[in-house]
Structures are given as C-alpha cells and as structure tokens.
Amino acid sequence: MAKIVLVLYDDPVDGYPTSYARDDCPQPEIYPDGQTLPTPNAIDFVPGALLGSVSGELGLRKYLEANGHELIVTSSKDGEDSVLDRELHDAEIIISQPFWPAYMTAERIAKAKKLKMIVTAGIGSDHTDLQAAIENNITVSEVTYCNSNAVAEHVVMSILALVRNFIPSHNWVLKGGWNIADCVSRSYDLEAMSVGTVAAGRIGLRVLRLLKAFGVKLHYMDRHRLPETVEQELDLTYHSTLESLAKVCDVVTLNCPLHPETEHMINEESLKWFKRGAYLVNTARGKLADRDAVVAALESGQLAGYAGDVWFPQPAPQDHPWRSMPNHGMTPHISGTSLSAQTRYAAGTREILECYFEGRPIRDEYLIVQGGQLAGVGAHSYSKGNATGGSEEAAKFKK
C-alpha cells in the first residue's frame, strides 16, 4: 500500500459547485504536435467538473482506494504545521499543481524517507528542487501539453487587455462612468506592433500561431531554433539573445520554464533593453522576473503594462507589490486550470499513477527526472539545480 499526498487549492468560497455554466466540455482530438491526450485505463469523473480543488480530488480517490492505497487530500501546504509537512514522513508520492504548488525543497525531500515520485498535475516542475530529486533518485513527472493551449489563450487575452486598456475601461463601467477619454488615453491597436516570445516550445509556438491573425510582426528566441519551414510559415524573426529581441519588440511574452539559468532573467539591467512603453506578459513563472524591478519599470513608465498570472511564491502574500503596482493585469494562477484543462491534467495524473503502480514506463514527454538524472522532456527543457529558494514566503499568504 502506498500513501499519496495530494495538494490542491481550496474549494470556491460559496462551496463546491452543484452545477456548471455549460453542459459539455469540448476537447481536442490530438495535440498540435501529434502527441495524444492522456490515455488512462479509465476515469472516475465527469469531464468539465471542478477537479483541481480539494473536493474534486482530481477524481483519484475511487481508483486509489480500490487498489489499497491511502489518499490524503489537503490545501494546507506551507509552514512547519502544514498537513503536507505532517504527512511527509511516510508518503510515497506527492502530487500538486503549479497553481497551488507543494514546494518540494531539499529539506522536505530529506524528511520524506519513503518518497519515490513527485507529480505535477499540470505543467512545470520548478516547485521541486530538481537537484535534490536527482540526488535522491526520486522520479519527477508532469502532464506535459495538458494545458499548453489554455495558457496560450491566456497570453493572447492578456496582451489585448494591456494594449487596449481593457481592465481600466471595464472598471469605469462598474463605477457607473462613461469616461471615454480616460479609457482611450492608454489604448492602442495591436496591429502592426512587433511581438516576441521568449521560448517557442508548445506554449510559445501556439502563441505565435494565434497572434499571426492580428497582423503583427512576430519574433522569438529559444535555445532550440524552430525548423526553417515554421519560420517561413509564420514569417518569424529569430533572436539568439533576450537583448536583441527586447530592443525591437513592443510586446514580449515569457513562455520558458523556470530553472537556475532562467531565474530573474527579467531584472533591472535587462529591462533597460526594452523599448520605453513596451508590454510584458508572463504566464510562465513569476520567478523569471525580479519582483521589484518590474514594479520600478511600471512606475517609471519603462514598461507600459505587465500582465500574467504567475507569482513567486504562490499563493502570493497579501503585501506582494504586484497586487498594487500600476498598469497591471494580474490574475491568480488560473491560465492552465480552466475546467477544460483540468479534465486533461486529471486524466494525465491518473495515467502516470497507473504506469507507476503497474510497473509500465511513464511516457517520455511526462518525465522530468528519473534514475538520478534529467530525463524525457526534462532533459530538453530544464537544467540541474534548484529554483525553490524563497518559497517559504508562501506561508505569509494567510497571516
């Protein structure tokens, strides 16, 4: 019997839903690169249900308990008195989401003497100290591609919200106003602007494809250059450095994973490369950007706007300055946890667990660390090391 600790975000403040806005939840047949959607043997949930909160349990309880395993589900993840910390000592598997991450630091891994696998129900394993996982022979996996398109849609929405000054304009309606001049004094057309993505993997490439229809000039940088056929198809300009890309773009969107090589890539010095009045969108990871440098750039006007839904740590403390900085379009980390995406990442988590318990190989595209080294997609996208430093600040959220 294995003990699984599942860390999920809290239920809605008004209680777990008894009905939903829609009766169905359409799903793609296949991902754009040909990868199949998750293929578990079965699921024990209705697609479109709220699975990512505590009562949703990712639809895993029936499957796990029927096979003799123990499932602990909690939202209590931060601080020494958290449920997660109390249950670590004999846990075999820890599962959490990027939106409400269980920060698996070296200290926590050292306490978890029976830990064999850490699973991200979603995409992004930076909340795990990958170096510690490598050294302790712990498998790290995630449900790659499950919510990539959902995040890409959020990127495009955020760009439009900033450039067209949507949020302040909507707020004038809520206040009973009709202040057109106030609304349009910061509103521009996206058409003809130059837009660049830092990384053009699953999410970044999808963003480029979605933006093509807006008549923008498209730029990208990535350590793995796209095929020439794709560059020609989308009329892309390739950049080998952030400096080169930032100097020519009106909008920059971050779509790269967080690891030691990318941590704080947006900082006081790199922001000087940006065009004055550029917009920056970050739905990748909050720690890609230096918190205070972003605030200062907005206050000085170097950035005209900053949007996204990723913070560090998560949940963000009440006094996090990104909550109150000017000209922002921040949301909680929601881009990849739409009800549509939850259907896929819950099914993918079930597939990973089935493979683990049945002794079958986990898909390469789901593997980050295995056998004491970076593996699968992890070897392509991550570097060794640790990006969890400072995550203890998440405990301040409820203080």
Short mmCIF file of N, CA and C in Angstrom, two decimals, residues 174-325:
data_model
loop_
_atom_site.label_atom_id
_atom_site.label_comp_id
_atom_site.label_asym_id
_atom_site.label_seq_id
_atom_site.Cartn_x
_atom_site.Cartn_y
_atom_site.Cartn_z
N LEU A 174 -18.15 49.67 -14.18
CA LEU A 174 -18.57 49.23 -12.86
C LEU A 174 -18.82 50.41 -11.93
N LYS A 175 -18.09 51.50 -12.16
CA LYS A 175 -18.26 52.69 -11.32
C LYS A 175 -19.37 53.60 -11.83
N GLY A 176 -20.08 53.18 -12.88
CA GLY A 176 -21.18 53.99 -13.40
C GLY A 176 -20.76 55.10 -14.33
N GLY A 177 -19.51 55.07 -14.78
CA GLY A 177 -19.00 56.16 -15.61
C GLY A 177 -19.12 55.89 -17.10
N TRP A 178 -18.72 56.91 -17.86
CA TRP A 178 -18.71 56.83 -19.33
C TRP A 178 -17.49 57.62 -19.81
N ASN A 179 -16.37 57.38 -19.15
CA ASN A 179 -15.19 58.22 -19.30
C ASN A 179 -14.33 57.77 -20.47
N ILE A 180 -14.80 58.05 -21.66
CA ILE A 180 -14.14 57.56 -22.86
C ILE A 180 -12.71 58.07 -22.96
N ALA A 181 -12.48 59.34 -22.70
CA ALA A 181 -11.13 59.89 -22.81
C ALA A 181 -10.18 59.20 -21.85
N ASP A 182 -10.64 58.94 -20.63
CA ASP A 182 -9.80 58.22 -19.67
C ASP A 182 -9.48 56.82 -20.17
N CYS A 183 -10.45 56.19 -20.81
CA CYS A 183 -10.25 54.82 -21.27
C CYS A 183 -9.25 54.76 -22.43
N VAL A 184 -9.37 55.66 -23.40
CA VAL A 184 -8.58 55.52 -24.61
C VAL A 184 -7.23 56.22 -24.52
N SER A 185 -6.99 56.94 -23.45
CA SER A 185 -5.71 57.65 -23.35
C SER A 185 -4.52 56.71 -23.21
N ARG A 186 -4.78 55.42 -22.94
CA ARG A 186 -3.72 54.40 -22.91
C ARG A 186 -4.05 53.22 -23.83
N SER A 187 -4.91 53.44 -24.81
CA SER A 187 -5.37 52.35 -25.68
C SER A 187 -4.75 52.47 -27.07
N TYR A 188 -4.22 51.33 -27.58
CA TYR A 188 -3.59 51.28 -28.89
C TYR A 188 -4.10 50.06 -29.66
N ASP A 189 -3.83 50.02 -30.95
CA ASP A 189 -4.10 48.82 -31.74
C ASP A 189 -2.90 47.87 -31.62
N LEU A 190 -3.18 46.59 -31.51
CA LEU A 190 -2.11 45.60 -31.53
C LEU A 190 -1.55 45.46 -32.95
N GLU A 191 -2.39 45.63 -33.94
CA GLU A 191 -1.97 45.50 -35.34
C GLU A 191 -0.73 46.34 -35.62
N ALA A 192 0.21 45.75 -36.34
CA ALA A 192 1.45 46.38 -36.78
C ALA A 192 2.52 46.45 -35.69
N MET A 193 2.20 46.07 -34.45
CA MET A 193 3.22 46.02 -33.42
C MET A 193 4.13 44.81 -33.63
N SER A 194 5.28 44.85 -33.01
CA SER A 194 6.19 43.71 -33.00
C SER A 194 6.03 42.97 -31.68
N VAL A 195 5.77 41.68 -31.78
CA VAL A 195 5.53 40.85 -30.60
C VAL A 195 6.55 39.72 -30.59
N GLY A 196 7.19 39.51 -29.44
CA GLY A 196 8.19 38.47 -29.34
C GLY A 196 7.96 37.54 -28.18
N THR A 197 8.24 36.27 -28.37
CA THR A 197 8.14 35.30 -27.29
C THR A 197 9.53 34.81 -26.88
N VAL A 198 9.74 34.75 -25.59
CA VAL A 198 10.94 34.12 -25.04
C VAL A 198 10.60 32.65 -24.85
N ALA A 199 11.10 31.84 -25.73
CA ALA A 199 10.84 30.40 -25.86
C ALA A 199 9.68 30.18 -26.81
N ALA A 200 9.88 29.22 -27.68
CA ALA A 200 8.87 28.88 -28.68
C ALA A 200 8.61 27.38 -28.67
N GLY A 201 8.38 26.88 -27.47
CA GLY A 201 8.00 25.48 -27.32
C GLY A 201 6.51 25.32 -27.55
N ARG A 202 5.90 24.43 -26.79
CA ARG A 202 4.48 24.15 -27.01
C ARG A 202 3.61 25.40 -26.81
N ILE A 203 3.87 26.14 -25.73
CA ILE A 203 3.06 27.32 -25.46
C ILE A 203 3.49 28.48 -26.36
N GLY A 204 4.78 28.76 -26.43
CA GLY A 204 5.25 29.89 -27.21
C GLY A 204 4.87 29.78 -28.68
N LEU A 205 5.01 28.60 -29.27
CA LEU A 205 4.67 28.43 -30.67
C LEU A 205 3.17 28.60 -30.89
N ARG A 206 2.38 28.11 -29.95
CA ARG A 206 0.92 28.30 -30.05
C ARG A 206 0.57 29.78 -29.98
N VAL A 207 1.24 30.53 -29.12
CA VAL A 207 1.02 31.98 -29.04
C VAL A 207 1.33 32.63 -30.38
N LEU A 208 2.44 32.27 -30.99
CA LEU A 208 2.81 32.84 -32.28
C LEU A 208 1.75 32.54 -33.33
N ARG A 209 1.26 31.32 -33.34
CA ARG A 209 0.24 30.96 -34.33
C ARG A 209 -1.05 31.75 -34.10
N LEU A 210 -1.45 31.91 -32.84
CA LEU A 210 -2.67 32.66 -32.55
C LEU A 210 -2.53 34.13 -32.92
N LEU A 211 -1.34 34.68 -32.70
CA LEU A 211 -1.13 36.11 -32.96
C LEU A 211 -0.96 36.43 -34.44
N LYS A 212 -0.63 35.46 -35.24
CA LYS A 212 -0.41 35.69 -36.67
C LYS A 212 -1.59 36.41 -37.30
N ALA A 213 -2.79 36.07 -36.88
CA ALA A 213 -4.00 36.66 -37.48
C ALA A 213 -4.17 38.14 -37.16
N PHE A 214 -3.43 38.66 -36.19
CA PHE A 214 -3.59 40.06 -35.79
C PHE A 214 -2.74 41.03 -36.63
N GLY A 215 -2.01 40.51 -37.58
CA GLY A 215 -1.22 41.38 -38.43
C GLY A 215 -0.04 42.01 -37.71
N VAL A 216 0.58 41.25 -36.81
CA VAL A 216 1.74 41.75 -36.07
C VAL A 216 3.02 41.18 -36.67
N LYS A 217 4.14 41.80 -36.33
CA LYS A 217 5.44 41.27 -36.71
C LYS A 217 5.91 40.34 -35.59
N LEU A 218 6.23 39.11 -35.93
CA LEU A 218 6.49 38.08 -34.93
C LEU A 218 7.98 37.80 -34.76
N HIS A 219 8.42 37.72 -33.51
CA HIS A 219 9.81 37.46 -33.16
C HIS A 219 9.86 36.35 -32.11
N TYR A 220 10.98 35.64 -32.03
CA TYR A 220 11.14 34.64 -30.97
C TYR A 220 12.61 34.42 -30.67
N MET A 221 12.87 33.96 -29.45
CA MET A 221 14.18 33.45 -29.09
C MET A 221 13.99 32.11 -28.38
N ASP A 222 14.91 31.21 -28.59
CA ASP A 222 14.83 29.88 -27.98
C ASP A 222 16.19 29.23 -28.15
N ARG A 223 16.59 28.41 -27.18
CA ARG A 223 17.87 27.73 -27.32
C ARG A 223 17.78 26.61 -28.34
N HIS A 224 16.55 26.24 -28.74
CA HIS A 224 16.33 25.27 -29.81
C HIS A 224 15.60 25.99 -30.94
N ARG A 225 16.30 26.30 -32.00
CA ARG A 225 15.69 27.06 -33.09
C ARG A 225 14.63 26.24 -33.81
N LEU A 226 13.55 26.90 -34.21
CA LEU A 226 12.47 26.23 -34.91
C LEU A 226 12.91 25.84 -36.32
N PRO A 227 12.25 24.84 -36.90
CA PRO A 227 12.56 24.48 -38.30
C PRO A 227 12.35 25.66 -39.23
N GLU A 228 13.13 25.71 -40.30
CA GLU A 228 13.03 26.81 -41.26
C GLU A 228 11.62 26.90 -41.86
N THR A 229 10.98 25.75 -42.03
CA THR A 229 9.63 25.76 -42.61
C THR A 229 8.65 26.51 -41.71
N VAL A 230 8.81 26.37 -40.38
CA VAL A 230 7.92 27.07 -39.45
C VAL A 230 8.24 28.56 -39.44
N GLU A 231 9.52 28.90 -39.47
CA GLU A 231 9.89 30.31 -39.52
C GLU A 231 9.31 30.98 -40.75
N GLN A 232 9.34 30.30 -41.89
CA GLN A 232 8.80 30.87 -43.12
C GLN A 232 7.28 30.95 -43.08
N GLU A 233 6.66 29.91 -42.55
CA GLU A 233 5.19 29.87 -42.47
C GLU A 233 4.64 31.06 -41.68
N LEU A 234 5.29 31.38 -40.55
CA LEU A 234 4.80 32.44 -39.67
C LEU A 234 5.54 33.75 -39.85
N ASP A 235 6.50 33.79 -40.79
CA ASP A 235 7.32 34.97 -41.04
C ASP A 235 7.98 35.43 -39.75
N LEU A 236 8.71 34.51 -39.12
CA LEU A 236 9.32 34.75 -37.82
C LEU A 236 10.72 35.32 -37.95
N THR A 237 11.07 36.20 -37.02
CA THR A 237 12.44 36.67 -36.89
C THR A 237 13.05 36.02 -35.65
N TYR A 238 14.17 35.33 -35.84
CA TYR A 238 14.82 34.62 -34.74
C TYR A 238 15.85 35.53 -34.06
N HIS A 239 15.90 35.45 -32.72
CA HIS A 239 16.89 36.17 -31.93
C HIS A 239 17.62 35.18 -31.03
N SER A 240 18.91 35.33 -30.93
CA SER A 240 19.69 34.42 -30.08
C SER A 240 19.83 34.94 -28.66
N THR A 241 19.44 36.21 -28.42
CA THR A 241 19.54 36.78 -27.07
C THR A 241 18.29 37.56 -26.72
N LEU A 242 18.03 37.67 -25.42
CA LEU A 242 16.92 38.48 -24.94
C LEU A 242 17.13 39.94 -25.31
N GLU A 243 18.36 40.41 -25.24
CA GLU A 243 18.64 41.81 -25.55
C GLU A 243 18.22 42.15 -26.98
N SER A 244 18.58 41.29 -27.91
CA SER A 244 18.24 41.53 -29.31
C SER A 244 16.73 41.58 -29.51
N LEU A 245 16.00 40.65 -28.88
CA LEU A 245 14.55 40.59 -29.02
C LEU A 245 13.88 41.78 -28.37
N ALA A 246 14.29 42.10 -27.14
CA ALA A 246 13.63 43.17 -26.37
C ALA A 246 13.77 44.53 -27.04
N LYS A 247 14.87 44.76 -27.71
CA LYS A 247 15.12 46.08 -28.31
C LYS A 247 14.16 46.40 -29.45
N VAL A 248 13.57 45.40 -30.07
CA VAL A 248 12.72 45.66 -31.24
C VAL A 248 11.25 45.37 -31.00
N CYS A 249 10.90 44.80 -29.85
CA CYS A 249 9.52 44.37 -29.64
C CYS A 249 8.71 45.36 -28.80
N ASP A 250 7.45 45.52 -29.21
CA ASP A 250 6.50 46.33 -28.45
C ASP A 250 5.86 45.50 -27.34
N VAL A 251 5.78 44.21 -27.57
CA VAL A 251 5.22 43.26 -26.59
C VAL A 251 6.16 42.08 -26.48
N VAL A 252 6.48 41.68 -25.25
CA VAL A 252 7.30 40.49 -25.00
C VAL A 252 6.51 39.57 -24.09
N THR A 253 6.45 38.30 -24.46
CA THR A 253 5.76 37.31 -23.62
C THR A 253 6.73 36.21 -23.23
N LEU A 254 6.74 35.86 -21.95
CA LEU A 254 7.65 34.84 -21.42
C LEU A 254 6.95 33.50 -21.41
N ASN A 255 7.54 32.52 -22.09
CA ASN A 255 6.94 31.19 -22.18
C ASN A 255 7.97 30.09 -21.99
N CYS A 256 8.97 30.36 -21.14
CA CYS A 256 10.03 29.39 -20.89
C CYS A 256 9.90 28.80 -19.49
N PRO A 257 10.45 27.62 -19.27
CA PRO A 257 10.42 27.04 -17.93
C PRO A 257 11.36 27.77 -16.99
N LEU A 258 11.08 27.67 -15.70
CA LEU A 258 11.95 28.23 -14.67
C LEU A 258 12.96 27.19 -14.23
N HIS A 259 14.23 27.55 -14.30
CA HIS A 259 15.32 26.75 -13.74
C HIS A 259 16.45 27.73 -13.47
N PRO A 260 17.55 27.29 -12.88
CA PRO A 260 18.60 28.24 -12.49
C PRO A 260 19.08 29.15 -13.61
N GLU A 261 19.04 28.69 -14.85
CA GLU A 261 19.53 29.51 -15.96
C GLU A 261 18.56 30.62 -16.35
N THR A 262 17.29 30.48 -16.02
CA THR A 262 16.30 31.49 -16.42
C THR A 262 15.79 32.33 -15.24
N GLU A 263 16.14 31.95 -14.01
CA GLU A 263 15.67 32.68 -12.84
C GLU A 263 16.10 34.14 -12.91
N HIS A 264 15.11 35.06 -12.73
CA HIS A 264 15.34 36.51 -12.75
C HIS A 264 16.00 36.98 -14.05
N MET A 265 15.64 36.37 -15.16
CA MET A 265 16.15 36.84 -16.45
C MET A 265 15.62 38.24 -16.77
N ILE A 266 14.46 38.58 -16.23
CA ILE A 266 13.93 39.94 -16.31
C ILE A 266 14.33 40.65 -15.03
N ASN A 267 15.23 41.62 -15.14
CA ASN A 267 15.77 42.29 -13.97
C ASN A 267 16.04 43.75 -14.31
N GLU A 268 16.59 44.47 -13.37
CA GLU A 268 16.82 45.90 -13.57
C GLU A 268 17.64 46.18 -14.82
N GLU A 269 18.66 45.38 -15.07
CA GLU A 269 19.52 45.61 -16.22
C GLU A 269 18.84 45.20 -17.52
N SER A 270 18.23 44.01 -17.53
CA SER A 270 17.62 43.56 -18.79
C SER A 270 16.41 44.40 -19.18
N LEU A 271 15.73 44.99 -18.22
CA LEU A 271 14.59 45.86 -18.55
C LEU A 271 15.04 47.13 -19.28
N LYS A 272 16.29 47.49 -19.16
CA LYS A 272 16.80 48.66 -19.89
C LYS A 272 16.87 48.39 -21.40
N TRP A 273 16.89 47.11 -21.78
CA TRP A 273 16.91 46.78 -23.20
C TRP A 273 15.56 47.00 -23.87
N PHE A 274 14.48 46.99 -23.08
CA PHE A 274 13.14 47.09 -23.63
C PHE A 274 12.87 48.49 -24.18
N LYS A 275 12.04 48.56 -25.22
CA LYS A 275 11.57 49.84 -25.72
C LYS A 275 10.75 50.52 -24.62
N ARG A 276 10.90 51.83 -24.46
CA ARG A 276 10.07 52.52 -23.48
C ARG A 276 8.61 52.36 -23.86
N GLY A 277 7.79 51.94 -22.90
CA GLY A 277 6.39 51.73 -23.18
C GLY A 277 6.05 50.35 -23.72
N ALA A 278 6.99 49.41 -23.61
CA ALA A 278 6.71 48.04 -24.02
C ALA A 278 5.79 47.37 -23.00
N TYR A 279 5.15 46.29 -23.43
CA TYR A 279 4.29 45.50 -22.56
C TYR A 279 4.96 44.14 -22.33
N LEU A 280 4.86 43.66 -21.11
CA LEU A 280 5.46 42.37 -20.76
C LEU A 280 4.39 41.47 -20.18
N VAL A 281 4.27 40.27 -20.74
CA VAL A 281 3.28 39.29 -20.29
C VAL A 281 4.02 38.04 -19.84
N ASN A 282 3.69 37.57 -18.65
CA ASN A 282 4.37 36.42 -18.06
C ASN A 282 3.35 35.43 -17.51
N THR A 283 3.11 34.38 -18.25
CA THR A 283 2.27 33.29 -17.75
C THR A 283 3.10 32.04 -17.51
N ALA A 284 4.44 32.22 -17.50
CA ALA A 284 5.34 31.07 -17.35
C ALA A 284 5.60 30.80 -15.87
N ARG A 285 6.47 31.61 -15.25
CA ARG A 285 6.73 31.50 -13.82
C ARG A 285 7.12 32.87 -13.28
N GLY A 286 6.60 33.20 -12.11
CA GLY A 286 6.83 34.51 -11.53
C GLY A 286 8.29 34.80 -11.30
N LYS A 287 9.07 33.77 -10.96
CA LYS A 287 10.47 33.98 -10.61
C LYS A 287 11.37 34.21 -11.82
N LEU A 288 10.79 34.17 -13.03
CA LEU A 288 11.55 34.59 -14.20
C LEU A 288 11.85 36.08 -14.13
N ALA A 289 11.00 36.81 -13.40
CA ALA A 289 11.13 38.26 -13.31
C ALA A 289 11.44 38.69 -11.89
N ASP A 290 12.38 39.61 -11.74
CA ASP A 290 12.67 40.19 -10.44
C ASP A 290 11.48 41.04 -10.01
N ARG A 291 10.91 40.71 -8.87
CA ARG A 291 9.68 41.34 -8.40
C ARG A 291 9.78 42.86 -8.38
N ASP A 292 10.78 43.40 -7.71
CA ASP A 292 10.87 44.84 -7.51
C ASP A 292 11.29 45.58 -8.78
N ALA A 293 12.04 44.91 -9.66
CA ALA A 293 12.43 45.54 -10.91
C ALA A 293 11.21 45.77 -11.80
N VAL A 294 10.28 44.84 -11.79
CA VAL A 294 9.05 45.01 -12.57
C VAL A 294 8.25 46.19 -12.05
N VAL A 295 8.11 46.28 -10.72
CA VAL A 295 7.37 47.39 -10.12
C VAL A 295 8.01 48.72 -10.51
N ALA A 296 9.32 48.80 -10.39
CA ALA A 296 10.02 50.05 -10.71
C ALA A 296 9.85 50.42 -12.17
N ALA A 297 9.86 49.44 -13.08
CA ALA A 297 9.72 49.72 -14.50
C ALA A 297 8.32 50.23 -14.83
N LEU A 298 7.31 49.74 -14.14
CA LEU A 298 5.95 50.24 -14.34
C LEU A 298 5.81 51.65 -13.78
N GLU A 299 6.39 51.88 -12.64
CA GLU A 299 6.29 53.21 -12.01
C GLU A 299 7.01 54.27 -12.82
N SER A 300 8.12 53.89 -13.47
CA SER A 300 8.89 54.87 -14.26
C SER A 300 8.34 55.05 -15.66
N GLY A 301 7.50 54.12 -16.13
CA GLY A 301 7.00 54.17 -17.49
C GLY A 301 7.85 53.39 -18.47
N GLN A 302 8.94 52.78 -18.01
CA GLN A 302 9.74 51.95 -18.91
C GLN A 302 8.88 50.83 -19.47
N LEU A 303 8.04 50.23 -18.64
CA LEU A 303 7.01 49.30 -19.10
C LEU A 303 5.66 50.01 -19.06
N ALA A 304 4.88 49.86 -20.13
CA ALA A 304 3.53 50.43 -20.15
C ALA A 304 2.53 49.52 -19.45
N GLY A 305 2.88 48.25 -19.32
CA GLY A 305 1.97 47.32 -18.65
C GLY A 305 2.63 45.98 -18.43
N TYR A 306 2.17 45.29 -17.40
CA TYR A 306 2.66 43.94 -17.08
C TYR A 306 1.45 43.10 -16.73
N ALA A 307 1.33 41.95 -17.34
CA ALA A 307 0.19 41.07 -17.07
C ALA A 307 0.65 39.63 -17.02
N GLY A 308 -0.22 38.81 -16.52
CA GLY A 308 0.06 37.39 -16.40
C GLY A 308 -0.65 36.85 -15.18
N ASP A 309 -0.27 35.65 -14.81
CA ASP A 309 -0.97 35.03 -13.67
C ASP A 309 -0.03 34.22 -12.81
N VAL A 310 1.28 34.44 -12.98
CA VAL A 310 2.24 33.69 -12.18
C VAL A 310 2.98 34.62 -11.24
N TRP A 311 3.20 34.14 -10.03
CA TRP A 311 3.79 34.93 -8.96
C TRP A 311 4.87 34.07 -8.29
N PHE A 312 5.65 34.68 -7.44
CA PHE A 312 6.51 33.89 -6.56
C PHE A 312 6.56 34.57 -5.20
N PRO A 313 6.29 33.80 -4.15
CA PRO A 313 5.82 32.41 -4.19
C PRO A 313 4.33 32.38 -4.51
N GLN A 314 3.76 31.19 -4.55
CA GLN A 314 2.32 31.04 -4.76
C GLN A 314 1.74 30.18 -3.64
N PRO A 315 0.65 30.66 -3.01
CA PRO A 315 -0.04 31.92 -3.26
C PRO A 315 0.81 33.11 -2.84
N ALA A 316 0.59 34.25 -3.50
CA ALA A 316 1.37 35.44 -3.19
C ALA A 316 0.91 36.05 -1.87
N PRO A 317 1.86 36.47 -1.02
CA PRO A 317 1.47 37.15 0.23
C PRO A 317 0.58 38.36 -0.05
N GLN A 318 -0.22 38.72 0.95
CA GLN A 318 -1.15 39.84 0.78
C GLN A 318 -0.43 41.14 0.44
N ASP A 319 0.80 41.30 0.91
CA ASP A 319 1.54 42.54 0.66
C ASP A 319 2.44 42.46 -0.56
N HIS A 320 2.26 41.47 -1.39
CA HIS A 320 3.07 41.36 -2.61
C HIS A 320 2.82 42.60 -3.47
N PRO A 321 3.87 43.33 -3.89
CA PRO A 321 3.66 44.59 -4.60
C PRO A 321 3.02 44.44 -5.97
N TRP A 322 3.02 43.24 -6.53
CA TRP A 322 2.35 43.07 -7.82
C TRP A 322 0.83 43.19 -7.69
N ARG A 323 0.32 43.11 -6.49
CA ARG A 323 -1.12 43.30 -6.30
C ARG A 323 -1.53 44.77 -6.50
N SER A 324 -0.60 45.68 -6.26
CA SER A 324 -0.95 47.11 -6.24
C SER A 324 -0.13 47.96 -7.20
N MET A 325 0.77 47.38 -7.98
CA MET A 325 1.59 48.18 -8.90
C MET A 325 0.71 48.76 -10.01
#
